[in-house]
PDB file of C-alpha atoms in Angstrom:
ATOM      1  CA  MET J   1      -2.067   0.824  -9.083  1.00 52.00           C
ATOM      2  CA  ALA J   2      -2.035   0.414 -12.817  1.00 50.00           C
ATOM      3  CA  GLU J   3      -4.747   1.903 -14.967  1.00 49.00           C
ATOM      4  CA  THR J   4      -6.602  -0.700 -17.026  1.00 54.00           C
ATOM      5  CA  ASN J   5      -8.569  -0.515 -20.261  1.00 53.00           C
ATOM      6  CA  MET J   6     -11.017  -3.110 -18.998  1.00 57.00           C
ATOM      7  CA  PRO J   7     -14.537  -3.051 -20.517  1.00 62.00           C
ATOM      8  CA  SER J   8     -17.158  -1.782 -18.098  1.00 75.00           C
ATOM      9  CA  LEU J   9     -18.865  -5.165 -17.569  1.00 74.00           C
ATOM     10  CA  ARG J  10     -15.634  -7.023 -16.814  1.00 74.00           C
ATOM     11  CA  ARG J  11     -14.487  -4.141 -14.665  1.00 77.00           C
ATOM     12  CA  ARG J  12     -17.695  -4.343 -12.663  1.00 82.00           C
ATOM     13  CA  VAL J  13     -17.383  -8.115 -12.288  1.00 82.00           C
ATOM     14  CA  ALA J  14     -13.745  -7.817 -11.179  1.00 81.00           C
ATOM     15  CA  GLY J  15     -14.645  -5.130  -8.647  1.00 83.00           C
ATOM     16  CA  LEU J  16     -17.521  -7.176  -7.234  1.00 87.00           C
ATOM     17  CA  LEU J  17     -15.344 -10.296  -7.018  1.00 85.00           C
ATOM     18  CA  LEU J  18     -12.619  -8.532  -5.067  1.00 86.00           C
ATOM     19  CA  LEU J  19     -15.186  -6.810  -2.869  1.00 88.00           C
ATOM     20  CA  ALA J  20     -16.696 -10.214  -2.068  1.00 88.00           C
ATOM     21  CA  LEU J  21     -13.232 -11.636  -1.336  1.00 85.00           C
ATOM     22  CA  TRP J  22     -12.492  -8.659   0.916  1.00 87.00           C
ATOM     23  CA  VAL J  23     -15.689  -9.188   2.897  1.00 86.00           C
ATOM     24  CA  SER J  24     -15.193 -12.964   3.057  1.00 84.00           C
ATOM     25  CA  ALA J  25     -11.623 -12.532   4.371  1.00 81.00           C
ATOM     26  CA  ILE J  26     -12.975 -10.371   7.184  1.00 81.00           C
ATOM     27  CA  LEU J  27     -15.827 -12.785   7.933  1.00 81.00           C
ATOM     28  CA  ASP J  28     -13.322 -15.647   7.965  1.00 76.00           C
ATOM     29  CA  PHE J  29     -12.003 -14.329  11.281  1.00 73.00           C
ATOM     30  CA  VAL J  30     -15.346 -15.361  12.797  1.00 72.00           C
ATOM     31  CA  TRP J  31     -16.777 -18.036  10.494  1.00 77.00           C
ATOM     32  CA  ASP J  32     -15.061 -20.536   8.243  1.00 74.00           C
ATOM     33  CA  VAL J  33     -15.538 -19.398   4.658  1.00 72.00           C
ATOM     34  CA  PRO J  34     -15.377 -22.320   2.155  1.00 77.00           C
ATOM     35  CA  ARG J  35     -11.776 -22.327   0.931  1.00 75.00           C
ATOM     36  CA  GLU J  36     -12.499 -23.832  -2.474  1.00 78.00           C
ATOM     37  CA  LEU J  37     -15.048 -21.113  -3.229  1.00 81.00           C
ATOM     38  CA  ALA J  38     -12.697 -18.351  -2.077  1.00 81.00           C
ATOM     39  CA  VAL J  39      -9.773 -19.718  -4.120  1.00 80.00           C
ATOM     40  CA  ALA J  40     -11.992 -19.994  -7.199  1.00 83.00           C
ATOM     41  CA  GLY J  41     -13.165 -16.415  -6.741  1.00 83.00           C
ATOM     42  CA  LEU J  42      -9.589 -15.187  -6.317  1.00 81.00           C
ATOM     43  CA  ALA J  43      -8.462 -17.052  -9.438  1.00 81.00           C
ATOM     44  CA  ALA J  44     -11.356 -15.607 -11.456  1.00 84.00           C
ATOM     45  CA  TYR J  45     -10.576 -12.070 -10.283  1.00 83.00           C
ATOM     46  CA  VAL J  46      -6.870 -12.355 -11.114  1.00 79.00           C
ATOM     47  CA  VAL J  47      -7.577 -13.775 -14.588  1.00 81.00           C
ATOM     48  CA  ILE J  48     -10.117 -11.057 -15.430  1.00 80.00           C
ATOM     49  CA  ALA J  49      -7.854  -8.299 -14.115  1.00 75.00           C
ATOM     50  CA  LEU J  50      -4.734  -9.607 -15.845  1.00 75.00           C
ATOM     51  CA  VAL J  51      -6.383  -9.988 -19.253  1.00 76.00           C
ATOM     52  CA  HIS J  52      -6.646  -6.215 -19.429  1.00 70.00           C
ATOM     53  CA  GLY J  53      -3.706  -5.422 -17.139  1.00 69.00           C
ATOM     54  CA  SER J  54      -0.172  -4.466 -18.015  1.00 74.00           C
ATOM     55  CA  ARG J  55       1.895  -6.684 -20.296  1.00 78.00           C
ATOM     56  CA  GLN J  56       4.654  -6.893 -17.649  1.00 79.00           C
ATOM     57  CA  SER J  57       2.214  -8.257 -15.055  1.00 79.00           C
ATOM     58  CA  ARG J  58       0.884 -10.855 -17.480  1.00 80.00           C
ATOM     59  CA  TRP J  59       4.378 -12.030 -18.369  1.00 84.00           C
ATOM     60  CA  LEU J  60       5.515 -12.267 -14.773  1.00 83.00           C
ATOM     61  CA  CYS J  61       2.356 -14.076 -13.657  1.00 82.00           C
ATOM     62  CA  SER J  62       2.703 -16.462 -16.605  1.00 82.00           C
ATOM     63  CA  VAL J  63       6.273 -17.293 -15.612  1.00 85.00           C
ATOM     64  CA  LEU J  64       5.265 -17.846 -11.970  1.00 83.00           C
ATOM     65  CA  ALA J  65       2.276 -19.989 -12.955  1.00 81.00           C
ATOM     66  CA  GLY J  66       4.446 -22.029 -15.335  1.00 82.00           C
ATOM     67  CA  ALA J  67       7.024 -22.665 -12.636  1.00 83.00           C
ATOM     68  CA  ILE J  68       4.301 -23.735 -10.195  1.00 80.00           C
ATOM     69  CA  ALA J  69       2.743 -26.092 -12.764  1.00 80.00           C
ATOM     70  CA  MET J  70       6.101 -27.618 -13.680  1.00 81.00           C
ATOM     71  CA  LEU J  71       7.174 -28.182 -10.085  1.00 78.00           C
ATOM     72  CA  GLY J  72       3.737 -29.387  -9.081  1.00 71.00           C
ATOM     73  CA  TRP J  73       3.678 -31.924 -11.934  1.00 75.00           C
ATOM     74  CA  THR J  74       7.270 -33.065 -11.438  1.00 74.00           C
ATOM     75  CA  PHE J  75       7.261 -33.408  -7.657  1.00 73.00           C
ATOM     76  CA  GLY J  76       3.567 -33.972  -6.989  1.00 70.00           C
ATOM     77  CA  ALA J  77       3.302 -30.692  -5.081  1.00 69.00           C
ATOM     78  CA  ALA J  78      -0.117 -29.601  -6.347  1.00 71.00           C
ATOM     79  CA  GLU J  79      -1.553 -29.696  -2.836  1.00 75.00           C
ATOM     80  CA  ALA J  80       1.250 -27.459  -1.579  1.00 75.00           C
ATOM     81  CA  ALA J  81       0.517 -24.962  -4.365  1.00 74.00           C
ATOM     82  CA  PHE J  82      -3.172 -24.922  -3.439  1.00 75.00           C
ATOM     83  CA  ALA J  83      -2.244 -24.426   0.211  1.00 77.00           C
ATOM     84  CA  GLY J  84      -0.067 -21.452  -0.782  1.00 77.00           C
ATOM     85  CA  ILE J  85      -2.915 -19.864  -2.734  1.00 78.00           C
ATOM     86  CA  GLU J  86      -5.220 -20.507   0.196  1.00 78.00           C
ATOM     87  CA  ARG J  87      -2.741 -18.841   2.552  1.00 78.00           C
ATOM     88  CA  SER J  88      -2.576 -15.798   0.282  1.00 78.00           C
ATOM     89  CA  LEU J  89      -6.339 -15.199   0.419  1.00 80.00           C
ATOM     90  CA  VAL J  90      -5.846 -12.725   3.245  1.00 80.00           C
ATOM     91  CA  PHE J  91      -3.976 -10.427   0.854  1.00 81.00           C
ATOM     92  CA  ALA J  92      -7.200 -10.066  -1.123  1.00 82.00           C
ATOM     93  CA  ALA J  93      -8.357  -8.048   1.894  1.00 85.00           C
ATOM     94  CA  PHE J  94      -5.044  -6.314   2.673  1.00 84.00           C
ATOM     95  CA  LEU J  95      -4.507  -4.600  -0.683  1.00 84.00           C
ATOM     96  CA  PRO J  96      -8.101  -3.259  -0.924  1.00 88.00           C
ATOM     97  CA  THR J  97      -7.635  -1.920   2.611  1.00 87.00           C
ATOM     98  CA  ILE J  98      -4.599   0.037   1.393  1.00 83.00           C
ATOM     99  CA  VAL J  99      -6.717   1.362  -1.498  1.00 86.00           C
ATOM    100  CA  LEU J 100      -9.282   2.518   1.081  1.00 88.00           C
ATOM    101  CA  VAL J 101      -6.536   4.241   3.083  1.00 83.00           C
ATOM    102  CA  ARG J 102      -5.401   6.140  -0.023  1.00 80.00           C
ATOM    103  CA  ALA J 103      -8.951   7.176  -0.878  1.00 85.00           C
ATOM    104  CA  THR J 104      -9.473   8.380   2.700  1.00 85.00           C
ATOM    105  CA  ALA J 105      -6.195  10.291   2.808  1.00 79.00           C
ATOM    106  CA  GLU J 106      -7.021  12.101  -0.424  1.00 79.00           C
ATOM    107  CA  LEU J 107     -10.166  13.536   1.176  1.00 84.00           C
ATOM    108  CA  ARG J 108      -8.719  14.519   4.539  1.00 82.00           C
ATOM    109  CA  PRO J 109      -8.010  18.244   5.084  1.00 83.00           C
ATOM    110  CA  GLU J 110      -4.557  17.433   6.534  1.00 78.00           C
ATOM    111  CA  ILE J 111      -3.439  16.220   3.115  1.00 74.00           C
ATOM    112  CA  ALA J 112      -4.686  19.386   1.440  1.00 74.00           C
ATOM    113  CA  GLU J 113      -2.841  21.467   4.025  1.00 76.00           C
ATOM    114  CA  ALA J 114       0.379  19.481   3.589  1.00 71.00           C
ATOM    115  CA  ARG J 115       0.078  19.884  -0.174  1.00 70.00           C
ATOM    116  CA  ARG J 116      -0.341  23.641   0.276  1.00 74.00           C
ATOM    117  CA  LEU J 117       2.704  23.861   2.546  1.00 71.00           C
ATOM    118  CA  PHE J 118       4.766  21.828   0.084  1.00 68.00           C
ATOM    119  CA  ALA J 119       3.744  24.109  -2.757  1.00 66.00           C
ATOM    120  CA  ASN J 120       4.723  27.204  -0.743  1.00 70.00           C
ATOM    121  CA  LEU J 121       8.281  26.004  -0.136  1.00 67.00           C
ATOM    122  CA  ASP J 122      10.798  27.768  -2.348  1.00 67.00           C
ATOM    123  CA  SER J 123      13.021  25.847  -4.740  1.00 63.00           C
ATOM    124  CA  SER J 124      15.873  25.428  -2.243  1.00 62.00           C
ATOM    125  CA  GLU J 125      13.496  23.932   0.334  1.00 67.00           C
ATOM    126  CA  ARG J 126      11.137  21.945  -1.838  1.00 69.00           C
ATOM    127  CA  THR J 127      13.429  18.961  -2.386  1.00 73.00           C
ATOM    128  CA  GLY J 128      13.941  18.521   1.340  1.00 73.00           C
ATOM    129  CA  GLY J 129      10.218  18.940   1.929  1.00 71.00           C
ATOM    130  CA  VAL J 130       9.471  16.226  -0.598  1.00 75.00           C
ATOM    131  CA  LEU J 131      12.131  13.952   0.919  1.00 80.00           C
ATOM    132  CA  PHE J 132      10.725  14.032   4.448  1.00 78.00           C
ATOM    133  CA  GLY J 133       7.084  14.649   3.550  1.00 75.00           C
ATOM    134  CA  CYS J 134       6.919  11.742   1.130  1.00 77.00           C
ATOM    135  CA  HIS J 135       8.471   9.413   3.651  1.00 80.00           C
ATOM    136  CA  VAL J 136       6.002  10.277   6.406  1.00 77.00           C
ATOM    137  CA  LEU J 137       2.932  10.187   4.186  1.00 73.00           C
ATOM    138  CA  ALA J 138       4.032   7.239   2.044  1.00 76.00           C
ATOM    139  CA  SER J 139       4.527   5.184   5.210  1.00 76.00           C
ATOM    140  CA  VAL J 140       0.725   4.856   5.188  1.00 73.00           C
ATOM    141  CA  ILE J 141      -0.417   5.386   1.580  1.00 68.00           C
ATOM    142  CA  SER J 142       2.775   4.079  -0.165  1.00 68.00           C
ATOM    143  CA  ILE J 143       2.662   4.825  -3.910  1.00 64.00           C
ATOM    144  CA  GLY J 144      -0.487   6.891  -3.387  1.00 62.00           C
ATOM    145  CA  ILE J 145       1.971   9.657  -2.506  1.00 65.00           C
ATOM    146  CA  PHE J 146       2.403  10.432  -6.188  1.00 66.00           C
ATOM    147  CA  GLY J 147      -1.232  11.521  -6.352  1.00 60.00           C
ATOM    148  CA  VAL J 148      -0.466  14.045  -3.630  1.00 61.00           C
ATOM    149  CA  LEU J 149       2.723  15.154  -5.381  1.00 65.00           C
ATOM    150  CA  ALA J 150       1.220  15.532  -8.852  1.00 61.00           C
ATOM    151  CA  PRO J 151      -0.019  19.147  -8.460  1.00 55.00           C
ATOM    152  CA  ILE J 152       3.312  20.170  -6.929  1.00 57.00           C
ATOM    153  CA  ILE J 153       5.360  18.546  -9.670  1.00 60.00           C
ATOM    154  CA  SER J 154       3.199  20.018 -12.436  1.00 55.00           C
ATOM    155  CA  ALA J 155       3.709  23.492 -10.978  1.00 51.00           C
ATOM    156  CA  THR J 156       7.486  23.113 -11.083  1.00 52.00           C
ATOM    157  CA  GLY J 157       9.182  24.947 -13.939  1.00 56.00           C
ATOM    158  CA  SER J 158      11.748  22.857 -15.794  1.00 63.00           C
ATOM    159  CA  VAL J 159      11.730  19.211 -16.740  1.00 68.00           C
ATOM    160  CA  GLU J 160      15.007  18.725 -14.858  1.00 69.00           C
ATOM    161  CA  SER J 161      13.497  19.994 -11.604  1.00 66.00           C
ATOM    162  CA  ARG J 162      10.482  17.709 -12.025  1.00 71.00           C
ATOM    163  CA  VAL J 163      12.707  14.688 -12.589  1.00 75.00           C
ATOM    164  CA  ALA J 164      14.772  15.644  -9.530  1.00 74.00           C
ATOM    165  CA  ILE J 165      11.652  15.807  -7.335  1.00 75.00           C
ATOM    166  CA  VAL J 166      10.413  12.425  -8.577  1.00 78.00           C
ATOM    167  CA  ARG J 167      13.810  10.840  -7.875  1.00 80.00           C
ATOM    168  CA  VAL J 168      13.778  12.185  -4.332  1.00 81.00           C
ATOM    169  CA  ALA J 169      10.190  10.983  -3.857  1.00 80.00           C
ATOM    170  CA  ILE J 170      11.067   7.460  -5.011  1.00 83.00           C
ATOM    171  CA  ARG J 171      14.090   7.339  -2.705  1.00 84.00           C
ATOM    172  CA  SER J 172      11.954   8.548   0.197  1.00 83.00           C
ATOM    173  CA  LEU J 173       9.159   6.109  -0.645  1.00 83.00           C
ATOM    174  CA  CYS J 174      11.486   3.095  -0.734  1.00 85.00           C
ATOM    175  CA  LEU J 175      12.913   3.847   2.710  1.00 86.00           C
ATOM    176  CA  GLY J 176       9.479   3.185   4.203  1.00 84.00           C
ATOM    177  CA  ALA J 177       9.832  -0.493   3.311  1.00 84.00           C
ATOM    178  CA  VAL J 178      12.194  -1.075   6.252  1.00 84.00           C
ATOM    179  CA  TRP J 179       9.696  -0.164   8.975  1.00 85.00           C
ATOM    180  CA  SER J 180       6.135   0.738   7.915  1.00 82.00           C
ATOM    181  CA  PRO J 181       3.462  -1.878   8.742  1.00 79.00           C
ATOM    182  CA  PHE J 182       1.578  -0.733   5.625  1.00 77.00           C
ATOM    183  CA  TYR J 183       4.320  -2.041   3.317  1.00 82.00           C
ATOM    184  CA  LEU J 184       4.255  -5.591   2.005  1.00 74.00           C
ATOM    185  CA  SER J 185       7.866  -6.113   3.100  1.00 80.00           C
ATOM    186  CA  VAL J 186       6.963  -5.631   6.770  1.00 81.00           C
ATOM    187  CA  VAL J 187       3.639  -7.447   6.437  1.00 76.00           C
ATOM    188  CA  LEU J 188       5.268 -10.525   4.914  1.00 75.00           C
ATOM    189  CA  ALA J 189       8.061 -10.489   7.493  1.00 77.00           C
ATOM    190  CA  SER J 190       5.621 -10.322  10.392  1.00 73.00           C
ATOM    191  CA  GLN J 191       3.338 -12.893   8.726  1.00 70.00           C
ATOM    192  CA  TYR J 192       6.039 -15.553   8.375  1.00 70.00           C
ATOM    193  CA  ILE J 193       8.353 -14.674  11.283  1.00 74.00           C
ATOM    194  CA  THR J 194       5.709 -14.719  13.962  1.00 71.00           C
ATOM    195  CA  THR J 195       8.168 -14.801  16.863  1.00 77.00           C
ATOM    196  CA  VAL J 196       9.205 -11.183  16.198  1.00 78.00           C
ATOM    197  CA  PRO J 197       6.555  -8.674  17.337  1.00 79.00           C
ATOM    198  CA  LEU J 198       5.698  -5.743  15.085  1.00 78.00           C
ATOM    199  CA  TRP J 199       7.017  -3.094  17.475  1.00 81.00           C
ATOM    200  CA  GLN J 200      10.478  -4.647  17.251  1.00 83.00           C
ATOM    201  CA  ILE J 201      10.400  -4.561  13.442  1.00 83.00           C
ATOM    202  CA  ILE J 202       9.384  -0.897  13.529  1.00 83.00           C
ATOM    203  CA  GLY J 203      11.898  -0.095  16.268  1.00 84.00           C
ATOM    204  CA  LEU J 204      14.727  -1.629  14.264  1.00 85.00           C
ATOM    205  CA  GLY J 205      13.645  -0.260  10.896  1.00 87.00           C
ATOM    206  CA  LEU J 206      12.978   3.356  11.873  1.00 87.00           C
ATOM    207  CA  PRO J 207      16.629   4.185  12.697  1.00 89.00           C
ATOM    208  CA  PHE J 208      17.723   2.760   9.342  1.00 90.00           C
ATOM    209  CA  ALA J 209      15.078   4.832   7.560  1.00 88.00           C
ATOM    210  CA  ALA J 210      16.195   7.923   9.492  1.00 87.00           C
ATOM    211  CA  LEU J 211      19.805   7.235   8.547  1.00 88.00           C
ATOM    212  CA  GLY J 212      18.791   6.938   4.895  1.00 86.00           C
ATOM    213  CA  LEU J 213      16.932  10.255   5.046  1.00 85.00           C
ATOM    214  CA  VAL J 214      19.866  12.002   6.699  1.00 82.00           C
ATOM    215  CA  LEU J 215      22.316  10.645   4.127  1.00 83.00           C
ATOM    216  CA  SER J 216      19.995  11.640   1.307  1.00 81.00           C
ATOM    217  CA  TYR J 217      19.615  15.157   2.698  1.00 78.00           C
ATOM    218  CA  PHE J 218      23.224  15.919   3.568  1.00 76.00           C
ATOM    219  CA  VAL J 219      25.226  13.608   1.288  1.00 73.00           C
ATOM    220  CA  LEU J 220      23.189  13.117  -1.884  1.00 69.00           C
ATOM    221  CA  GLY J 221      22.383  16.800  -2.251  1.00 62.00           C
ATOM    222  CA  ASP J 222      18.689  16.830  -1.309  1.00 55.00           C
ATOM    223  CA  GLY J 223      19.385  19.422   1.400  1.00 56.00           C
ATOM    224  CA  ALA J 224      20.698  22.275  -0.705  1.00 55.00           C
ATOM    225  CA  GLY J 225      18.951  24.818   1.517  1.00 58.00           C
ATOM    226  CA  GLY J 226      20.807  23.782   4.685  1.00 61.00           C
ATOM    227  CA  PHE J 227      19.396  23.594   8.205  1.00 67.00           C
ATOM    228  CA  LEU J 228      16.928  26.448   7.706  1.00 67.00           C
ATOM    229  CA  ALA J 229      15.386  24.612   4.775  1.00 65.00           C
ATOM    230  CA  LEU J 230      15.356  21.425   6.869  1.00 68.00           C
ATOM    231  CA  ARG J 231      13.415  23.188   9.620  1.00 72.00           C
ATOM    232  CA  ARG J 232      10.850  24.566   7.186  1.00 69.00           C
ATOM    233  CA  SER J 233      10.592  21.180   5.476  1.00 66.00           C
ATOM    234  CA  LEU J 234       9.889  19.442   8.770  1.00 69.00           C
ATOM    235  CA  ALA J 235       7.365  22.133   9.712  1.00 71.00           C
ATOM    236  CA  SER J 236       5.420  21.328   6.556  1.00 66.00           C
ATOM    237  CA  LEU J 237       4.859  17.798   7.909  1.00 67.00           C
ATOM    238  CA  MET J 238       3.037  18.861  11.052  1.00 73.00           C
ATOM    239  CA  PRO J 239      -0.510  18.526   9.634  1.00 72.00           C
ATOM    240  CA  ILE J 240      -0.029  14.877   8.680  1.00 72.00           C
ATOM    241  CA  ILE J 241       2.192  13.507  11.462  1.00 75.00           C
ATOM    242  CA  PRO J 242      -0.664  12.907  13.982  1.00 79.00           C
ATOM    243  CA  ALA J 243      -2.740  10.892  11.489  1.00 76.00           C
ATOM    244  CA  VAL J 244       0.230   8.775  10.402  1.00 75.00           C
ATOM    245  CA  ALA J 245       1.274   8.168  14.011  1.00 79.00           C
ATOM    246  CA  LEU J 246      -2.285   7.212  14.958  1.00 81.00           C
ATOM    247  CA  ALA J 247      -2.591   4.680  12.121  1.00 79.00           C
ATOM    248  CA  ALA J 248       0.765   3.039  12.891  1.00 78.00           C
ATOM    249  CA  THR J 249       0.088   3.003  16.651  1.00 82.00           C
ATOM    250  CA  LEU J 250      -3.323   1.430  16.143  1.00 82.00           C
ATOM    251  CA  VAL J 251      -1.842  -1.458  14.156  1.00 81.00           C
ATOM    252  CA  VAL J 252       0.936  -1.982  16.709  1.00 79.00           C
ATOM    253  CA  VAL J 253      -1.511  -1.960  19.647  1.00 84.00           C
ATOM    254  CA  ILE J 254      -3.985  -4.356  18.010  1.00 83.00           C
ATOM    255  CA  SER J 255      -1.281  -6.830  16.989  1.00 76.00           C
ATOM    256  CA  GLY J 256       0.483  -6.494  20.351  1.00 75.00           C
ATOM    257  CA  LEU J 257      -2.576  -6.951  22.567  1.00 78.00           C
ATOM    258  CA  SER J 258      -4.147  -9.777  20.573  1.00 77.00           C
ATOM    259  CA  ASP J 259      -3.207 -12.931  18.732  1.00 76.00           C
ATOM    260  CA  LEU J 260      -3.735 -11.206  15.402  1.00 76.00           C
ATOM    261  CA  THR J 261      -0.895 -10.849  12.926  1.00 76.00           C
ATOM    262  CA  THR J 262       0.084  -7.463  11.503  1.00 76.00           C
ATOM    263  CA  LEU J 263      -1.872  -8.282   8.362  1.00 78.00           C
ATOM    264  CA  GLN J 264      -5.000  -9.130  10.311  1.00 81.00           C
ATOM    265  CA  ALA J 265      -4.597  -6.059  12.522  1.00 83.00           C
ATOM    266  CA  ILE J 266      -4.539  -3.808   9.451  1.00 83.00           C
ATOM    267  CA  ILE J 267      -7.526  -5.537   7.840  1.00 85.00           C
ATOM    268  CA  LEU J 268      -9.658  -5.289  10.984  1.00 84.00           C
ATOM    269  CA  GLY J 269      -8.387  -2.043  12.519  1.00 84.00           C
ATOM    270  CA  VAL J 270      -7.796   0.338   9.632  1.00 85.00           C
ATOM    271  CA  PRO J 271     -11.237   0.415   7.907  1.00 88.00           C
ATOM    272  CA  PRO J 272     -12.983   1.610  11.118  1.00 89.00           C
ATOM    273  CA  LEU J 273     -10.249   4.247  11.474  1.00 86.00           C
ATOM    274  CA  CYS J 274     -10.913   5.407   7.900  1.00 87.00           C
ATOM    275  CA  PHE J 275     -14.639   5.498   8.657  1.00 89.00           C
ATOM    276  CA  ALA J 276     -14.008   7.591  11.767  1.00 87.00           C
ATOM    277  CA  GLY J 277     -11.804   9.956   9.765  1.00 86.00           C
ATOM    278  CA  LEU J 278     -14.374  10.421   6.997  1.00 88.00           C
ATOM    279  CA  LEU J 279     -17.564  10.658   9.054  1.00 88.00           C
ATOM    280  CA  PRO J 280     -16.883  14.205  10.371  1.00 87.00           C
ATOM    281  CA  LEU J 281     -16.486  15.344   6.747  1.00 85.00           C
ATOM    282  CA  GLY J 282     -20.058  14.342   5.942  1.00 85.00           C
ATOM    283  CA  ILE J 283     -21.903  11.425   4.388  1.00 88.00           C
ATOM    284  CA  SER J 284     -21.114  12.672   0.891  1.00 87.00           C
ATOM    285  CA  ARG J 285     -17.370  12.368   1.549  1.00 88.00           C
ATOM    286  CA  LEU J 286     -17.878   8.905   2.994  1.00 88.00           C
ATOM    287  CA  GLY J 287     -19.686   7.878  -0.174  1.00 89.00           C
ATOM    288  CA  GLU J 288     -16.998   9.490  -2.319  1.00 90.00           C
ATOM    289  CA  ALA J 289     -14.283   7.447  -0.589  1.00 89.00           C
ATOM    290  CA  ALA J 290     -16.334   4.257  -0.960  1.00 89.00           C
ATOM    291  CA  ARG J 291     -16.857   4.893  -4.683  1.00 90.00           C
ATOM    292  CA  ALA J 292     -13.183   5.728  -5.231  1.00 89.00           C
ATOM    293  CA  THR J 293     -12.140   2.536  -3.440  1.00 89.00           C
ATOM    294  CA  TYR J 294     -14.507   0.377  -5.469  1.00 87.00           C
ATOM    295  CA  ARG J 295     -13.439   2.080  -8.700  1.00 86.00           C
ATOM    296  CA  HIS J 296      -9.800   1.178  -8.087  1.00 85.00           C
ATOM    297  CA  LEU J 297     -10.363  -2.455  -7.063  1.00 84.00           C
ATOM    298  CA  PRO J 298     -10.041  -3.847 -10.622  1.00 81.00           C
ATOM    299  CA  GLU J 299      -6.714  -2.022 -11.001  1.00 80.00           C
ATOM    300  CA  ILE J 300      -4.777  -4.017  -8.408  1.00 81.00           C
ATOM    301  CA  GLY J 301      -5.222  -7.387 -10.098  1.00 78.00           C
ATOM    302  CA  GLY J 302      -1.599  -7.445 -11.253  1.00 78.00           C
ATOM    303  CA  GLU J 303      -0.260  -6.859  -7.748  1.00 80.00           C
ATOM    304  CA  ILE J 304      -2.579  -9.461  -6.236  1.00 82.00           C
ATOM    305  CA  GLY J 305      -1.796 -11.990  -8.968  1.00 81.00           C
ATOM    306  CA  ILE J 306       1.973 -11.627  -8.543  1.00 82.00           C
ATOM    307  CA  LEU J 307       1.673 -11.868  -4.769  1.00 81.00           C
ATOM    308  CA  VAL J 308      -0.603 -14.917  -4.816  1.00 82.00           C
ATOM    309  CA  LEU J 309       1.545 -16.811  -7.319  1.00 82.00           C
ATOM    310  CA  ALA J 310       4.779 -15.900  -5.522  1.00 83.00           C
ATOM    311  CA  ILE J 311       3.397 -17.269  -2.239  1.00 81.00           C
ATOM    312  CA  ALA J 312       2.164 -20.411  -4.012  1.00 80.00           C
ATOM    313  CA  LEU J 313       5.588 -20.898  -5.592  1.00 80.00           C
ATOM    314  CA  GLY J 314       7.217 -20.535  -2.178  1.00 76.00           C
ATOM    315  CA  ALA J 315       4.842 -23.172  -0.789  1.00 73.00           C
ATOM    316  CA  VAL J 316       5.790 -25.563  -3.583  1.00 74.00           C
ATOM    317  CA  PHE J 317       9.470 -25.145  -2.704  1.00 71.00           C
TER     318      PHE J 317
END
């Protein structure tokens, strides 16, 4: 998520728009929400968010929008572009759901315990701990892992060691794209290749991710501490493995036992799981997660804009 310098009023409007789109996407599973109204709301949110978003996002969205307009005008494919935007409305609920997952994870005691175990690893073990720990945790919260890593990185001595940890974290994070149902790569694959069930995507992707981790540890130098460091690194993951496994299993079961796609399974199944995980911590924590989620909604306008326009461009082609 990119920080924005959006004025408070526009920020509030953008947050309310995306919140309304999130709710409408969920209600659309039961009732037909007017498509024209939803598309207009999505367009308004993206425009407001992009005006104060990053320059790179604005440029990329401008290029995508220009290509859509040119192709639509030349080949009369305006209806196809609208259909693509309409099809992407569900992502206005998916990305806020991921923001909710990150806000929930930040408040769970398992994350605090994993952070403590990471911090207690010595220098020869820390890189391996980051490699495996980031992969497991990032498989659910994706780039939210850097919020977990920040205290660990800041406590590391030299600039070189901090850069090394970040490089390992990025490598570990990217490997999740081959199997995790919380990554857009897997979501898009399961959304458009409906004949392949989610469990097969995960079953095929996990061995490749494991191979990448092994190569990174033993070949690229992330495992300087050897097998003893590997054992201690893996032990540091124990607090978070059950929660990650539960989230992934829930999505697989819902999509496997129903006609819902992976995307729909995440949108419908994960928020109740977050609620169940926060409720034992008290109402105040539940409210804190809700406020953190709402606060970050205006910050994902760039991601949503790029995704919506990319899908619309694909529909035009």
